[in-house]
Short mmCIF file of C-alpha atoms in Angstrom, two decimals:
data_model
loop_
_atom_site.label_atom_id
_atom_site.label_comp_id
_atom_site.label_asym_id
_atom_site.label_seq_id
_atom_site.Cartn_x
_atom_site.Cartn_y
_atom_site.Cartn_z
CA MET A 17 -99.06 -0.80 73.99
CA LEU A 18 -102.31 1.28 73.80
CA GLN A 19 -104.37 -1.84 74.18
CA ASN A 20 -102.42 -2.95 77.30
CA ASN A 21 -102.93 0.49 78.80
CA HIS A 22 -106.69 0.35 78.05
CA THR A 23 -106.91 -3.12 79.67
CA ILE A 24 -105.25 -1.84 82.83
CA ASN A 25 -107.61 1.19 82.98
CA VAL A 26 -110.68 -1.10 82.58
CA LYS A 27 -109.32 -3.49 85.24
CA ASN A 28 -108.83 -0.58 87.70
CA GLU A 29 -112.29 0.76 86.98
CA VAL A 30 -113.89 -2.67 87.55
CA MET A 31 -111.89 -3.06 90.80
CA ARG A 32 -113.15 0.39 91.94
CA PHE A 33 -116.78 -0.52 91.17
CA LEU A 34 -116.42 -3.77 93.18
CA HIS A 35 -114.81 -1.89 96.02
CA VAL A 36 -117.65 0.68 96.18
CA GLY A 37 -120.13 -2.16 95.96
CA LEU A 38 -118.54 -3.81 99.02
CA LEU A 39 -118.69 -0.53 100.90
CA CYS A 40 -122.37 -0.20 100.05
CA ALA A 41 -123.09 -3.75 101.22
CA GLN A 42 -121.47 -3.49 104.66
CA GLU A 43 -123.44 -5.18 107.48
CA VAL A 44 -123.63 -2.10 109.67
CA PRO A 45 -125.75 0.52 107.91
CA THR A 46 -123.90 3.45 109.43
CA LEU A 47 -120.66 2.28 107.73
CA ARG A 48 -122.31 2.35 104.26
CA PRO A 49 -121.71 5.46 102.15
CA SER A 50 -124.72 7.55 101.17
CA MET A 51 -125.78 7.46 97.57
CA SER A 52 -124.24 10.83 96.86
CA LYS A 53 -120.96 9.80 98.45
CA ALA A 54 -121.05 6.50 96.43
CA LEU A 55 -121.50 8.48 93.23
CA GLN A 56 -118.61 10.78 94.15
CA MET A 57 -116.42 7.72 94.69
CA PHE A 58 -117.09 6.74 91.05
CA VAL A 59 -116.44 10.22 89.69
CA LYS A 60 -113.37 11.15 91.77
CA LYS A 61 -111.12 8.28 90.65
CA ASP A 62 -108.06 9.68 92.34
CA GLU A 63 -109.72 9.66 95.79
CA GLU A 64 -108.59 6.79 97.98
CA LEU A 65 -111.37 4.46 99.19
CA PRO A 66 -111.67 3.26 102.77
CA PRO A 67 -111.35 -0.50 103.27
CA PRO A 68 -114.65 -2.37 103.52
CA THR A 69 -115.48 -4.49 106.61
CA LYS A 70 -115.99 -8.22 106.40
CA PRO A 71 -118.99 -9.32 104.34
CA PRO A 72 -122.01 -10.12 106.49
CA PHE A 73 -123.21 -13.69 107.11
CA VAL A 74 -120.05 -15.42 105.81
CA ASP A 75 -117.96 -17.89 107.77
CA GLU A 76 -114.34 -17.13 106.86
CA LYS A 77 -113.20 -20.70 107.48
CA THR A 78 -115.73 -22.46 105.35
CA MET A 79 -116.85 -19.54 103.11
CA GLN A 80 -120.41 -20.68 103.69
CA LEU A 81 -123.33 -18.27 104.11
CA HIS A 82 -124.92 -18.26 107.54
CA VAL A 83 -128.68 -18.84 107.53
CA LEU A 84 -130.39 -16.63 110.08
CA SER A 85 -133.28 -18.10 111.95
CA LEU A 86 -135.80 -15.39 112.62
CA GLU A 87 -138.21 -15.64 115.53
CA GLN A 88 -141.70 -14.25 115.09
CA GLY A 89 -141.76 -10.61 116.10
CA ASP A 90 -138.23 -9.86 115.02
CA SER A 91 -137.91 -6.63 113.17
CA ALA A 92 -135.46 -8.12 110.64
CA THR A 93 -136.55 -8.59 107.07
CA THR A 94 -135.58 -11.26 104.61
CA ALA A 95 -134.83 -10.56 100.99
CA ASN A 96 -135.94 -13.03 98.38
CA LEU A 97 -134.00 -13.80 95.26
CA SER A 98 -135.39 -15.12 92.05
CA HIS A 99 -133.73 -16.14 88.79
CA SER A 100 -135.37 -15.59 85.38
CA SER A 101 -134.12 -16.79 82.06
CA PHE A 102 -135.24 -15.19 78.80
CA TYR A 103 -134.97 -17.05 75.48
CA PRO A 104 -135.60 -15.61 72.03
CA ARG A 105 -138.59 -16.78 70.09
#
């Protein structure tokens, strides 16, 4: 019984972390919580969280990411992602 209760608590905590992560990644910056507000969301577990908006750049029908074509002179920036693998000697 105790293990089942612990599993439920861990699941709820993971769901809360994902929810806050979605709030922090909203497309419109003014909808994102400040860092201090995000930290409060983690600490105050009884506080209800607002629903996040749709994720940016995702087509709901195909679940494919949209690739933005940037013209020269646009003020938008592009983030790069790299993957590193580490192996023991």
